[in-house]
Amino acid sequence: MSRRLEEVQKLAEVFSKTHLVEMEIEAADFSLRLKKNALGAGATVAAPTAAAPAAAIVPAATDASTRTVKSGMSGTFFRASAPGDAPFVKTGDEVDVGQKLCLIEAMKMLNEVDCDWAGTVKEILAEDGGVVSVGTPLFVIEVNGNV
């Protein structure tokens, strides 16, 4: 992986953990624009000269007590870090805020998708090794308490 892509991935990761909604960086041969979705969760990356994808969680209410984790990028969905390894989560598992749910591989980069809510994994909607695109539902989480 090129040094530039590693730097962009690190910037996107740091950006996703801030309260900023949008950030733009410009240099002589490089420009990068990061913007969070309307609900403020996750980051997407757009740049005219260079870019790296950012894993994102796009919350969508399915009913009063559940939330759907959707893909913030296109790529290959993986439930575990390597073939044969235990999945990060299974149906029925309790999850915490910030807990890793899966990986999405895009442009030979593995991007973590973390949970935004504490709760229980009710359903895993994507197929391990399957292709997902932006907005593809990945997990249904039954949240603990009021969200």
PDB file of N, CA and C in Angstrom, residues 72-115:
ATOM      1  N   GLY A  72     -20.847   2.132   4.440  1.00  0.00           N
ATOM      2  CA  GLY A  72     -20.540   3.484   4.011  1.00  0.00           C
ATOM      3  C   GLY A  72     -19.643   3.499   2.784  1.00  0.00           C
ATOM      4  N   MET A  73     -19.374   2.304   2.227  1.00  0.00           N
ATOM      5  CA  MET A  73     -18.476   2.208   1.082  1.00  0.00           C
ATOM      6  C   MET A  73     -18.767   0.941   0.300  1.00  0.00           C
ATOM      7  N   SER A  74     -18.224   0.846  -0.882  1.00  0.00           N
ATOM      8  CA  SER A  74     -18.330  -0.360  -1.693  1.00  0.00           C
ATOM      9  C   SER A  74     -17.094  -1.214  -1.474  1.00  0.00           C
ATOM     10  N   GLY A  75     -17.279  -2.516  -1.452  1.00  0.00           N
ATOM     11  CA  GLY A  75     -16.151  -3.420  -1.275  1.00  0.00           C
ATOM     12  C   GLY A  75     -16.621  -4.818  -0.951  1.00  0.00           C
ATOM     13  N   THR A  76     -15.727  -5.613  -0.376  1.00  0.00           N
ATOM     14  CA  THR A  76     -16.032  -6.990  -0.003  1.00  0.00           C
ATOM     15  C   THR A  76     -16.218  -7.065   1.505  1.00  0.00           C
ATOM     16  N   PHE A  77     -17.316  -7.657   1.933  1.00  0.00           N
ATOM     17  CA  PHE A  77     -17.700  -7.771   3.347  1.00  0.00           C
ATOM     18  C   PHE A  77     -17.060  -9.019   3.958  1.00  0.00           C
ATOM     19  N   PHE A  78     -16.388  -8.849   5.097  1.00  0.00           N
ATOM     20  CA  PHE A  78     -15.793  -9.981   5.811  1.00  0.00           C
ATOM     21  C   PHE A  78     -16.230  -9.953   7.271  1.00  0.00           C
ATOM     22  N   ARG A  79     -16.707 -11.093   7.759  1.00  0.00           N
ATOM     23  CA  ARG A  79     -17.146 -11.203   9.154  1.00  0.00           C
ATOM     24  C   ARG A  79     -15.995 -11.461  10.104  1.00  0.00           C
ATOM     25  N   ALA A  80     -14.824 -11.912   9.600  1.00  0.00           N
ATOM     26  CA  ALA A  80     -13.664 -12.227  10.435  1.00  0.00           C
ATOM     27  C   ALA A  80     -12.422 -11.608   9.813  1.00  0.00           C
ATOM     28  N   SER A  81     -11.342 -11.551  10.585  1.00  0.00           N
ATOM     29  CA  SER A  81     -10.118 -10.931  10.084  1.00  0.00           C
ATOM     30  C   SER A  81      -9.363 -11.822   9.104  1.00  0.00           C
ATOM     31  N   ALA A  82      -9.629 -13.124   9.119  1.00  0.00           N
ATOM     32  CA  ALA A  82      -8.978 -14.044   8.179  1.00  0.00           C
ATOM     33  C   ALA A  82      -9.854 -15.285   8.029  1.00  0.00           C
ATOM     34  N   PRO A  83      -9.747 -15.976   6.884  1.00  0.00           N
ATOM     35  CA  PRO A  83     -10.517 -17.215   6.710  1.00  0.00           C
ATOM     36  C   PRO A  83     -10.200 -18.202   7.836  1.00  0.00           C
ATOM     37  N   GLY A  84     -11.232 -18.792   8.394  1.00  0.00           N
ATOM     38  CA  GLY A  84     -11.050 -19.740   9.484  1.00  0.00           C
ATOM     39  C   GLY A  84     -11.059 -19.127  10.871  1.00  0.00           C
ATOM     40  N   ASP A  85     -10.882 -17.801  10.961  1.00  0.00           N
ATOM     41  CA  ASP A  85     -10.939 -17.117  12.255  1.00  0.00           C
ATOM     42  C   ASP A  85     -12.398 -16.984  12.693  1.00  0.00           C
ATOM     43  N   ALA A  86     -12.592 -16.838  13.982  1.00  0.00           N
ATOM     44  CA  ALA A  86     -13.941 -16.615  14.517  1.00  0.00           C
ATOM     45  C   ALA A  86     -14.457 -15.269  14.019  1.00  0.00           C
ATOM     46  N   PRO A  87     -15.756 -15.172  13.721  1.00  0.00           N
ATOM     47  CA  PRO A  87     -16.304 -13.881  13.292  1.00  0.00           C
ATOM     48  C   PRO A  87     -16.237 -12.865  14.431  1.00  0.00           C
ATOM     49  N   PHE A  88     -16.195 -11.594  14.054  1.00  0.00           N
ATOM     50  CA  PHE A  88     -16.171 -10.529  15.060  1.00  0.00           C
ATOM     51  C   PHE A  88     -17.422 -10.576  15.921  1.00  0.00           C
ATOM     52  N   VAL A  89     -18.583 -10.790  15.305  1.00  0.00           N
ATOM     53  CA  VAL A  89     -19.845 -10.923  16.041  1.00  0.00           C
ATOM     54  C   VAL A  89     -20.717 -11.979  15.382  1.00  0.00           C
ATOM     55  N   LYS A  90     -21.620 -12.548  16.197  1.00  0.00           N
ATOM     56  CA  LYS A  90     -22.603 -13.516  15.707  1.00  0.00           C
ATOM     57  C   LYS A  90     -23.988 -13.029  16.138  1.00  0.00           C
ATOM     58  N   THR A  91     -25.023 -13.546  15.492  1.00  0.00           N
ATOM     59  CA  THR A  91     -26.387 -13.228  15.894  1.00  0.00           C
ATOM     60  C   THR A  91     -26.567 -13.601  17.364  1.00  0.00           C
ATOM     61  N   GLY A  92     -27.131 -12.691  18.132  1.00  0.00           N
ATOM     62  CA  GLY A  92     -27.343 -12.911  19.557  1.00  0.00           C
ATOM     63  C   GLY A  92     -26.251 -12.329  20.441  1.00  0.00           C
ATOM     64  N   ASP A  93     -25.107 -11.946  19.862  1.00  0.00           N
ATOM     65  CA  ASP A  93     -24.015 -11.360  20.645  1.00  0.00           C
ATOM     66  C   ASP A  93     -24.392  -9.981  21.157  1.00  0.00           C
ATOM     67  N   GLU A  94     -23.942  -9.682  22.372  1.00  0.00           N
ATOM     68  CA  GLU A  94     -24.048  -8.335  22.921  1.00  0.00           C
ATOM     69  C   GLU A  94     -22.885  -7.524  22.361  1.00  0.00           C
ATOM     70  N   VAL A  95     -23.153  -6.284  21.937  1.00  0.00           N
ATOM     71  CA  VAL A  95     -22.107  -5.419  21.399  1.00  0.00           C
ATOM     72  C   VAL A  95     -22.091  -4.097  22.149  1.00  0.00           C
ATOM     73  N   ASP A  96     -20.920  -3.480  22.170  1.00  0.00           N
ATOM     74  CA  ASP A  96     -20.742  -2.187  22.816  1.00  0.00           C
ATOM     75  C   ASP A  96     -20.461  -1.128  21.766  1.00  0.00           C
ATOM     76  N   VAL A  97     -20.617   0.125  22.133  1.00  0.00           N
ATOM     77  CA  VAL A  97     -20.279   1.234  21.250  1.00  0.00           C
ATOM     78  C   VAL A  97     -18.794   1.124  20.912  1.00  0.00           C
ATOM     79  N   GLY A  98     -18.475   1.212  19.631  1.00  0.00           N
ATOM     80  CA  GLY A  98     -17.093   1.154  19.191  1.00  0.00           C
ATOM     81  C   GLY A  98     -16.568  -0.249  18.913  1.00  0.00           C
ATOM     82  N   GLN A  99     -17.368  -1.273  19.186  1.00  0.00           N
ATOM     83  CA  GLN A  99     -16.931  -2.646  18.953  1.00  0.00           C
ATOM     84  C   GLN A  99     -16.899  -2.943  17.455  1.00  0.00           C
ATOM     85  N   LYS A 100     -15.853  -3.627  17.008  1.00  0.00           N
ATOM     86  CA  LYS A 100     -15.714  -3.980  15.601  1.00  0.00           C
ATOM     87  C   LYS A 100     -16.757  -5.023  15.224  1.00  0.00           C
ATOM     88  N   LEU A 101     -17.489  -4.754  14.125  1.00  0.00           N
ATOM     89  CA  LEU A 101     -18.516  -5.662  13.637  1.00  0.00           C
ATOM     90  C   LEU A 101     -18.033  -6.485  12.449  1.00  0.00           C
ATOM     91  N   CYS A 102     -17.263  -5.857  11.560  1.00  0.00           N
ATOM     92  CA  CYS A 102     -16.829  -6.523  10.340  1.00  0.00           C
ATOM     93  C   CYS A 102     -15.717  -5.714   9.695  1.00  0.00           C
ATOM     94  N   LEU A 103     -15.233  -6.222   8.581  1.00  0.00           N
ATOM     95  CA  LEU A 103     -14.268  -5.504   7.748  1.00  0.00           C
ATOM     96  C   LEU A 103     -14.855  -5.381   6.354  1.00  0.00           C
ATOM     97  N   ILE A 104     -14.541  -4.287   5.697  1.00  0.00           N
ATOM     98  CA  ILE A 104     -14.871  -4.130   4.286  1.00  0.00           C
ATOM     99  C   ILE A 104     -13.563  -3.840   3.563  1.00  0.00           C
ATOM    100  N   GLU A 105     -13.252  -4.697   2.595  1.00  0.00           N
ATOM    101  CA  GLU A 105     -12.032  -4.519   1.821  1.00  0.00           C
ATOM    102  C   GLU A 105     -12.353  -3.737   0.558  1.00  0.00           C
ATOM    103  N   ALA A 106     -11.611  -2.666   0.355  1.00  0.00           N
ATOM    104  CA  ALA A 106     -11.753  -1.855  -0.848  1.00  0.00           C
ATOM    105  C   ALA A 106     -10.367  -1.367  -1.243  1.00  0.00           C
ATOM    106  N   MET A 107     -10.049  -1.496  -2.498  1.00  0.00           N
ATOM    107  CA  MET A 107      -8.743  -1.064  -3.002  1.00  0.00           C
ATOM    108  C   MET A 107      -7.604  -1.685  -2.196  1.00  0.00           C
ATOM    109  N   LYS A 108      -7.756  -2.966  -1.857  1.00  0.00           N
ATOM    110  CA  LYS A 108      -6.754  -3.743  -1.112  1.00  0.00           C
ATOM    111  C   LYS A 108      -6.494  -3.186   0.283  1.00  0.00           C
ATOM    112  N   MET A 109      -7.450  -2.399   0.804  1.00  0.00           N
ATOM    113  CA  MET A 109      -7.359  -1.864   2.160  1.00  0.00           C
ATOM    114  C   MET A 109      -8.508  -2.431   2.971  1.00  0.00           C
ATOM    115  N   LEU A 110      -8.213  -2.896   4.191  1.00  0.00           N
ATOM    116  CA  LEU A 110      -9.246  -3.406   5.087  1.00  0.00           C
ATOM    117  C   LEU A 110      -9.729  -2.265   5.969  1.00  0.00           C
ATOM    118  N   ASN A 111     -11.019  -2.024   5.952  1.00  0.00           N
ATOM    119  CA  ASN A 111     -11.637  -0.936   6.706  1.00  0.00           C
ATOM    120  C   ASN A 111     -12.581  -1.515   7.748  1.00  0.00           C
ATOM    121  N   GLU A 112     -12.394  -1.136   9.002  1.00  0.00           N
ATOM    122  CA  GLU A 112     -13.234  -1.639  10.086  1.00  0.00           C
ATOM    123  C   GLU A 112     -14.574  -0.909  10.098  1.00  0.00           C
ATOM    124  N   VAL A 113     -15.615  -1.661  10.412  1.00  0.00           N
ATOM    125  CA  VAL A 113     -16.934  -1.066  10.651  1.00  0.00           C
ATOM    126  C   VAL A 113     -17.255  -1.349  12.111  1.00  0.00           C
ATOM    127  N   ASP A 114     -17.403  -0.281  12.889  1.00  0.00           N
ATOM    128  CA  ASP A 114     -17.668  -0.392  14.318  1.00  0.00           C
ATOM    129  C   ASP A 114     -19.131  -0.068  14.607  1.00  0.00           C
ATOM    130  N   CYS A 115     -19.579  -0.510  15.771  1.00  0.00           N
ATOM    131  CA  CYS A 115     -20.963  -0.297  16.181  1.00  0.00           C
ATOM    132  C   CYS A 115     -21.121   1.070  16.855  1.00  0.00           C
TER     133      CYS A 115
END
